[in-house]
PDB file of C-alpha atoms in Angstrom:
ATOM      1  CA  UNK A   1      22.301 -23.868 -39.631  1.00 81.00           C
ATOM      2  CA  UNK A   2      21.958 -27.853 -38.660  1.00 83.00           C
ATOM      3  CA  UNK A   3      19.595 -26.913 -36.589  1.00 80.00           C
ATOM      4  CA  UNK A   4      17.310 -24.807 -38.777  1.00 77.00           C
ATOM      5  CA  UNK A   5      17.911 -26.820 -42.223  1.00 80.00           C
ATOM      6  CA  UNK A   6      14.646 -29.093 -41.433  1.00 78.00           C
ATOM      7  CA  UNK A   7      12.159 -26.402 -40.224  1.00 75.00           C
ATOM      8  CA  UNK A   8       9.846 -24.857 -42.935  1.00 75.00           C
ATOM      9  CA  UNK A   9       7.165 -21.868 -41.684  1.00 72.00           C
ATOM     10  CA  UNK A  10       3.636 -23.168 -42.637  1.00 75.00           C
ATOM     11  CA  UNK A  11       2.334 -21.588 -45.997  1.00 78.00           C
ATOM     12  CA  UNK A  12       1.681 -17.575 -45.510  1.00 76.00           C
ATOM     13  CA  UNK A  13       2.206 -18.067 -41.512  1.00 72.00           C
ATOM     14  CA  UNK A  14       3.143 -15.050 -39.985  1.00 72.00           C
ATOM     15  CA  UNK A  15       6.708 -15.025 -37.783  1.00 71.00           C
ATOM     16  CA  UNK A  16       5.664 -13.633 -34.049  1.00 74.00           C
ATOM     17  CA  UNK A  17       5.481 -13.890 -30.556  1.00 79.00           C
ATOM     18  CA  UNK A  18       2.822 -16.069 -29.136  1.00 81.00           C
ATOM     19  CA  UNK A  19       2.712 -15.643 -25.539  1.00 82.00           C
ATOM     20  CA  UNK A  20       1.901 -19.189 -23.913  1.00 84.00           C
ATOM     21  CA  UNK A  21       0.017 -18.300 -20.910  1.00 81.00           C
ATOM     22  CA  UNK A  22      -3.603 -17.514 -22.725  1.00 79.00           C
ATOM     23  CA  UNK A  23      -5.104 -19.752 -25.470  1.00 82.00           C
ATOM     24  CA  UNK A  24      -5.367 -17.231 -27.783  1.00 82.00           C
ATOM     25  CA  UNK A  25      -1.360 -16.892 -27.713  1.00 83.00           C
ATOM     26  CA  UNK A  26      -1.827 -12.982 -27.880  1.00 84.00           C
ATOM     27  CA  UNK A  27      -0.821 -10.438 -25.213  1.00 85.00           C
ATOM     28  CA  UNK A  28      -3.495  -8.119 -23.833  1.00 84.00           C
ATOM     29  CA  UNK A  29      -2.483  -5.908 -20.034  1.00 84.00           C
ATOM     30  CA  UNK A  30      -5.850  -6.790 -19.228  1.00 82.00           C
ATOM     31  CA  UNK A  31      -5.328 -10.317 -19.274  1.00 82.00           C
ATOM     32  CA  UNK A  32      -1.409 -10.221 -17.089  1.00 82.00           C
ATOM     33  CA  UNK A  33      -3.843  -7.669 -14.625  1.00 79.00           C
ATOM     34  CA  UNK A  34      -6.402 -11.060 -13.810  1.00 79.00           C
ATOM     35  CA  UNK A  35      -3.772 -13.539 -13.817  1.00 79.00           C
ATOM     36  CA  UNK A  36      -1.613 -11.666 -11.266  1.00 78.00           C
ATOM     37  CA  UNK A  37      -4.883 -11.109  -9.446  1.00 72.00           C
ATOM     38  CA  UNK A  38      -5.460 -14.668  -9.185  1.00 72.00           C
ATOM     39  CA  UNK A  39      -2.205 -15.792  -8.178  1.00 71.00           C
ATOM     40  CA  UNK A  40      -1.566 -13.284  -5.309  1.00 64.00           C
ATOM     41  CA  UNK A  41      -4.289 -12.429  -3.800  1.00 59.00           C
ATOM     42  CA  UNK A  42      -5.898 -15.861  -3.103  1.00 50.00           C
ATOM     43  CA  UNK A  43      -2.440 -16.277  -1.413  1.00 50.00           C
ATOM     44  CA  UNK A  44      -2.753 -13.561   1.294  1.00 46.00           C
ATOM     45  CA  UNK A  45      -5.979 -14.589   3.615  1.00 47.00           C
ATOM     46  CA  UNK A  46      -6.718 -11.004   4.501  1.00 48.00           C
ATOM     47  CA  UNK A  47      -6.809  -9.314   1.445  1.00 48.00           C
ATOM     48  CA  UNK A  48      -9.739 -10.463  -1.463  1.00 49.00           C
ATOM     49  CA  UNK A  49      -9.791  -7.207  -3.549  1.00 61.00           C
ATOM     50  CA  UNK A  50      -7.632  -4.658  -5.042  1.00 70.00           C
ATOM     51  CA  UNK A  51      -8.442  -0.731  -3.353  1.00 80.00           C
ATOM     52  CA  UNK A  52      -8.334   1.935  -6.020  1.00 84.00           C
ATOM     53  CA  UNK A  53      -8.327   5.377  -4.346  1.00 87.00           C
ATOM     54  CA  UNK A  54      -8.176   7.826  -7.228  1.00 87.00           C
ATOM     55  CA  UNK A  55      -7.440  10.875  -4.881  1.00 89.00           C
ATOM     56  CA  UNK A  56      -4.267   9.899  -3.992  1.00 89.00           C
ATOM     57  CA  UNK A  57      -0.869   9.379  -6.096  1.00 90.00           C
ATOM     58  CA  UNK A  58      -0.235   5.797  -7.828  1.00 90.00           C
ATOM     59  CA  UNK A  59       2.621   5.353  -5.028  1.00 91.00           C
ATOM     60  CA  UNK A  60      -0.067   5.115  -2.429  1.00 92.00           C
ATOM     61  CA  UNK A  61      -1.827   2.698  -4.100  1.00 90.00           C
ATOM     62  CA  UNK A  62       1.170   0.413  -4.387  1.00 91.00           C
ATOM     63  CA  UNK A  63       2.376   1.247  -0.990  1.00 93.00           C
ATOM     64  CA  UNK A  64      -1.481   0.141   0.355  1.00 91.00           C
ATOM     65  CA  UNK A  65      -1.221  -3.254  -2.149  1.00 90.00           C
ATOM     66  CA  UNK A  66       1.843  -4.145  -0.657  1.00 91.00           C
ATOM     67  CA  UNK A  67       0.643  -3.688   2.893  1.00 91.00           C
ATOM     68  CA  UNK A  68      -1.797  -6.027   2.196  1.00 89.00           C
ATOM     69  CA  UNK A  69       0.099  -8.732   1.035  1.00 88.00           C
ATOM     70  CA  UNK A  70       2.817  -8.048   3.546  1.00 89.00           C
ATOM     71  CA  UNK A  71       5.439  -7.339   0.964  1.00 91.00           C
ATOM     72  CA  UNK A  72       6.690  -4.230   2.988  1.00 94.00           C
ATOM     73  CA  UNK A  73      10.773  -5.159   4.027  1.00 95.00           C
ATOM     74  CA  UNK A  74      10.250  -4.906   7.658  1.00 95.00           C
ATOM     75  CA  UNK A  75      12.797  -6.855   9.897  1.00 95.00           C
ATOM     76  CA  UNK A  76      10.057  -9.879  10.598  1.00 94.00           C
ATOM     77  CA  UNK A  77      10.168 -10.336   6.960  1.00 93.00           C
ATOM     78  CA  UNK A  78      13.185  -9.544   6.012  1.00 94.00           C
ATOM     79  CA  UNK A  79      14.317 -12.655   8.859  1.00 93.00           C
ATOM     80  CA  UNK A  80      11.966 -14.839   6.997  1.00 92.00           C
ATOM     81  CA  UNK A  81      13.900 -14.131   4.497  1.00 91.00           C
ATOM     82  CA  UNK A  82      17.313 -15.252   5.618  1.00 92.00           C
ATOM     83  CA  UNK A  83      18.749 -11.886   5.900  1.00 91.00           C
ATOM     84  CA  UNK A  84      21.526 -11.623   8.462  1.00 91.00           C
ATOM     85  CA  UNK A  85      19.913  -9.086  11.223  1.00 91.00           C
ATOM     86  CA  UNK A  86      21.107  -7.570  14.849  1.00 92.00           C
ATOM     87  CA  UNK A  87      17.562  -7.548  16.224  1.00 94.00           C
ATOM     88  CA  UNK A  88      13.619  -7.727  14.535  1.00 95.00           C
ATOM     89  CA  UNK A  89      12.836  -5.668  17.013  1.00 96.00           C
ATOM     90  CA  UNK A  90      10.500  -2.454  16.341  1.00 96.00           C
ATOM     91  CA  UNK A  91      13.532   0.711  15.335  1.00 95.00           C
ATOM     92  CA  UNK A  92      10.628   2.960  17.196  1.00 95.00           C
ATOM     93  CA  UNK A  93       9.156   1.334  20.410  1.00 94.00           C
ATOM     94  CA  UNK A  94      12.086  -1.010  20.335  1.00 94.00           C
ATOM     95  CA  UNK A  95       8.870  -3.102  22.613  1.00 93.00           C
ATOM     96  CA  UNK A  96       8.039  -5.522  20.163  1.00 95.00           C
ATOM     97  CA  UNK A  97       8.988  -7.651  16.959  1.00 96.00           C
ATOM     98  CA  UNK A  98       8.718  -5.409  13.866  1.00 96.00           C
ATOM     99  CA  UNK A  99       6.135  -6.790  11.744  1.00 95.00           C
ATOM    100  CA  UNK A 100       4.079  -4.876   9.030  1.00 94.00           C
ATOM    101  CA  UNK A 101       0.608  -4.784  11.196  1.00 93.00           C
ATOM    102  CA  UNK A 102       2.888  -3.533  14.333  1.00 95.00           C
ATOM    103  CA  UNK A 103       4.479  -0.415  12.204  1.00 95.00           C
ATOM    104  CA  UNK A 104       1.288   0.426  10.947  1.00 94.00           C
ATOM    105  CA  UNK A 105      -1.241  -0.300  13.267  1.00 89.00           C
ATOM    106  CA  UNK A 106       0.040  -1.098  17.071  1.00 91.00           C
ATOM    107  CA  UNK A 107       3.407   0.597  17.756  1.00 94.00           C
ATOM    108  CA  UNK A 108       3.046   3.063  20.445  1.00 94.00           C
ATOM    109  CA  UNK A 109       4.226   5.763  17.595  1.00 95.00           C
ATOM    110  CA  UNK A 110       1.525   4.500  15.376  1.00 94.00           C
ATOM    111  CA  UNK A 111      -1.311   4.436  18.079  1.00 92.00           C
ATOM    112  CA  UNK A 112      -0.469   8.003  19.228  1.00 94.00           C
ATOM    113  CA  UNK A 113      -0.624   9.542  15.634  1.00 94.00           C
ATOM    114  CA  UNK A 114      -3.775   7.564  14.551  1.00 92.00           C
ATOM    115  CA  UNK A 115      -5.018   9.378  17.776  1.00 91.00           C
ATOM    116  CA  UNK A 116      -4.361  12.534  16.103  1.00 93.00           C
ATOM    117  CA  UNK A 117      -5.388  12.252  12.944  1.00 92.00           C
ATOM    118  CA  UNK A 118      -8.793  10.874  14.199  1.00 89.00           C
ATOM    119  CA  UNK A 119      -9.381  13.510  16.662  1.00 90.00           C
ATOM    120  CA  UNK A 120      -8.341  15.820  13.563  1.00 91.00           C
ATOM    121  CA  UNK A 121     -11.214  14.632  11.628  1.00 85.00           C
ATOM    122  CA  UNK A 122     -13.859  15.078  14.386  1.00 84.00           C
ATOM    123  CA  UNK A 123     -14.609  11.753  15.769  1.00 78.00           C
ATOM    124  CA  UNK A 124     -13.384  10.102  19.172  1.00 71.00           C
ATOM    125  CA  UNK A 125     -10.996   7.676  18.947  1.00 63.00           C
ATOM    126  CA  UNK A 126     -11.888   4.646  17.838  1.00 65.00           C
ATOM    127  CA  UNK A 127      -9.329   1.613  17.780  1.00 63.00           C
ATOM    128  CA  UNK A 128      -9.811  -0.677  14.410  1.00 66.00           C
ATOM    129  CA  UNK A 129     -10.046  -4.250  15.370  1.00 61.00           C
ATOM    130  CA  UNK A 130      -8.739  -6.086  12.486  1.00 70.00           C
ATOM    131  CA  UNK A 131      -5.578  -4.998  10.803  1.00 74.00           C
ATOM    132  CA  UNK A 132      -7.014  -6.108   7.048  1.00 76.00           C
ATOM    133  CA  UNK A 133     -10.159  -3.390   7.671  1.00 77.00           C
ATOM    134  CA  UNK A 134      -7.039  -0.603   7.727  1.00 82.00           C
ATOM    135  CA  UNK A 135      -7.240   1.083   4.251  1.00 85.00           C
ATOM    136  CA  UNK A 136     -10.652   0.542   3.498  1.00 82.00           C
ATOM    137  CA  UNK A 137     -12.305   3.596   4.568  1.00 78.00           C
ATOM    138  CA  UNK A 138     -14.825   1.207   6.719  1.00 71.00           C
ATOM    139  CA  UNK A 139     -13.754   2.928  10.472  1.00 66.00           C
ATOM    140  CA  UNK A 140     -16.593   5.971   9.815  1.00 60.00           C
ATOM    141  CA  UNK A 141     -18.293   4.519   7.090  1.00 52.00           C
ATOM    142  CA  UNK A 142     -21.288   3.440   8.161  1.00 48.00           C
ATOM    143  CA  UNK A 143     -22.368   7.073   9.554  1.00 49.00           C
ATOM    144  CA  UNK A 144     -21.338   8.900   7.013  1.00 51.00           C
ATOM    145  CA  UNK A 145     -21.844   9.327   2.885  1.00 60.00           C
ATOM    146  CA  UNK A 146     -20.075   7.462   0.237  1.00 69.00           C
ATOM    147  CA  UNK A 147     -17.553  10.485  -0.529  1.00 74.00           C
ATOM    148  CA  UNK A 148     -17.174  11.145   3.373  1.00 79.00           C
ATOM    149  CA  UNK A 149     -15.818   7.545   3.245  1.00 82.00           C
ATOM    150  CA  UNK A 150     -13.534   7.916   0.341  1.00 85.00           C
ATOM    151  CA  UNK A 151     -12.112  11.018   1.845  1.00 88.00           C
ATOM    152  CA  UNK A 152     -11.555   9.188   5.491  1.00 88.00           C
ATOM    153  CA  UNK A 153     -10.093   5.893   2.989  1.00 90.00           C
ATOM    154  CA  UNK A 154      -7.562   8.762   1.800  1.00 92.00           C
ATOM    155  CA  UNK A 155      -6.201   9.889   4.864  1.00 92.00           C
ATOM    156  CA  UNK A 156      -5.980   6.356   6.061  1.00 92.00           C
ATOM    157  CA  UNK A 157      -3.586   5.822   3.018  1.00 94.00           C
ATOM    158  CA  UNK A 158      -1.673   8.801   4.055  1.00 95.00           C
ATOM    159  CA  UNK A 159      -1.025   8.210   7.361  1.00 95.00           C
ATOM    160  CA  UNK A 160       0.024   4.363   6.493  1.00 94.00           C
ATOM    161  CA  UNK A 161       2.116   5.998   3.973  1.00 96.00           C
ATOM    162  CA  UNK A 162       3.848   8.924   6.442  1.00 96.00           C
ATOM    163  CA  UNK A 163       4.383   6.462   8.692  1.00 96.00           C
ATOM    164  CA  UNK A 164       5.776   3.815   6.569  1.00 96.00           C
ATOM    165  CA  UNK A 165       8.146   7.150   5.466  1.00 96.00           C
ATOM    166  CA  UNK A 166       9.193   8.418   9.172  1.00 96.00           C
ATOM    167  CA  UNK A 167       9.805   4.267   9.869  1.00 96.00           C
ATOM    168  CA  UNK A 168      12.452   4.141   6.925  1.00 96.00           C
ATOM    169  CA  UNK A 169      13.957   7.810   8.207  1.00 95.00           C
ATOM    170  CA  UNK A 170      15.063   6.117  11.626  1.00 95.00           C
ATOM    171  CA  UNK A 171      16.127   3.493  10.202  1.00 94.00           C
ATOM    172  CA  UNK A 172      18.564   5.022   7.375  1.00 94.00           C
ATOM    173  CA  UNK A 173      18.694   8.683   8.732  1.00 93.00           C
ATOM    174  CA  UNK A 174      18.491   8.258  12.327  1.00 92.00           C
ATOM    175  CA  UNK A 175      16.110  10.750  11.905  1.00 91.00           C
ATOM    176  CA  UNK A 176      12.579  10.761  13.698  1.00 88.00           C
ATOM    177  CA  UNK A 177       9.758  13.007  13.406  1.00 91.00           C
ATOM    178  CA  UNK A 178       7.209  13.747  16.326  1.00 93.00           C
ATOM    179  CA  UNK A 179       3.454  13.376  16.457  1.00 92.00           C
ATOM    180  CA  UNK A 180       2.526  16.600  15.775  1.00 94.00           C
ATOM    181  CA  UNK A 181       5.295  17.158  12.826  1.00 95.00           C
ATOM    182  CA  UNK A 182       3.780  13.866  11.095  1.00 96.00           C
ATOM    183  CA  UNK A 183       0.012  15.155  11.380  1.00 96.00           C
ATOM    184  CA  UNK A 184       0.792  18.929  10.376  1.00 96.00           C
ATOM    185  CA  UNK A 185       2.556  16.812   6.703  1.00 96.00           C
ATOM    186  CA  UNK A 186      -0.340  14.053   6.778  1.00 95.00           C
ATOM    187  CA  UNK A 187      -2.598  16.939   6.464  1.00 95.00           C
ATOM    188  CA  UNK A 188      -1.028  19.232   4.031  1.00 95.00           C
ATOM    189  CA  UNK A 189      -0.476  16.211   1.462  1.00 93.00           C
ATOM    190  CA  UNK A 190      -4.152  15.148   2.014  1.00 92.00           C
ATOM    191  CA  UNK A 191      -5.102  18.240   1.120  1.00 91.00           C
ATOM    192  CA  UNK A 192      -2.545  18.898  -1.643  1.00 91.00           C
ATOM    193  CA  UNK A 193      -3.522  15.471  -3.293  1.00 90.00           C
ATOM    194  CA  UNK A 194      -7.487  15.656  -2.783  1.00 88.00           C
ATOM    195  CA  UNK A 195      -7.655  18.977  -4.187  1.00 87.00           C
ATOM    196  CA  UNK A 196      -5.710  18.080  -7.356  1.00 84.00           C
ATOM    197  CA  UNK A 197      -7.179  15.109  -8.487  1.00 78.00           C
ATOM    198  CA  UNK A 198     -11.050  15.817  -7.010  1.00 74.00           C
ATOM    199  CA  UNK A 199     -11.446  19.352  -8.609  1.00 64.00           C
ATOM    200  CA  UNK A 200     -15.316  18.890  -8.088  1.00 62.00           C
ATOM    201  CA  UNK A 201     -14.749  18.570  -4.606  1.00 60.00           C
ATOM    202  CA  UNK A 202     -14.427  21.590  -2.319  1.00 56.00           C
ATOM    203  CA  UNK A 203     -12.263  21.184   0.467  1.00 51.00           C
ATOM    204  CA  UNK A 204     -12.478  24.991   1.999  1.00 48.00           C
TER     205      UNK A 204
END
């Protein structure tokens, strides 16, 4: 009561929030989506867009975002971090440090099922140079159509995602699934997730 006996509201003023980080003191989604834009991804030198892949589920897309701004808890990380660790060495190879482009992109695992997948889609294998060009759809992109590309951009997601799924299985489950195993799921969810959200796109 102290406190509030010397404050009067202005004339007709309206009690509300006024959120302080815009001008205008009002809340908009819109507005929290560009600041958060413009605060992360500056931060993270090889990522300078947000993917949207509407073919997949919204857990891809976060999976992919965090990828790209190496937020996944892999054991490189989570030692940055000052968590108390037996090893940061890869749970699968067990040949290198376990960092987020290693999981996804150069463990032995990894490198055999991109194989697969890529031999799956028709093309020879072709090794991506640059870890950042991973999710992008880019590998086939410039011989094929735009859809073509947004289709191969899906599977990339799905494979980064399966094997981001089979890393955290033998790691809490002791459980790990072969090559083969991972491709025959990587292609039923493709095809279970393109077909339901691209109903203008035939698949047989």
């Amino acid at each position: 009561m102290n406190i509030l006996s010397g404050f009067k509201l202005p004339p007709n003023s309206k009690d509300d929030w006024k959120w302080t980080l815009m001008p205008s003191g009002r809340f908009h989604t819109s507005d929290l989506t560009s600041l958060l834009n413009s605060r992360l991804l500056p931060s993270c030198s090889s990522t300078s867009e947000t993917l949207i892949n509407k073919m997949v589920p919204h857990k891809l897309g976060i999976f992919v975002w965090r990828a790209r701004l190496q937020r996944l808890p892999v054991l490189m990380e989570l030692d940055k971090r000052g968590v108390d660790l037996d090893s940061v060495r890869c749970p699968i190879c067990n040949n290198d440090v376990e960092t987020i482009e290693h999981t996804l992109f150069r463990c032995s695992f990894a490198l055999d099922l991109w194989s697969r997948v890529i031999k799956w889609w028709g093309s020879s294998f072709i090794m991506i140079s640059r870890f950042e060009d991973l999710f992008k759809g880019l590998l086939f992109s410039s011989s094929n159509s735009s859809v073509s590309s947004k289709l191969w951009q899906t599977i990339e997601w799905v494979t980064g995602y399966m094997l981001w799924r089979n890393r955290n299985q033998v790691v809490f489950k002791k459980k790990k699934e072969s090559g083969p195993m991972l491709l025959n799921e990587i292609q039923i969810k493709s095809f279970e997730w393109i077909s339901r959200r691209s109903r203008k796109l035939s698949l047989v």
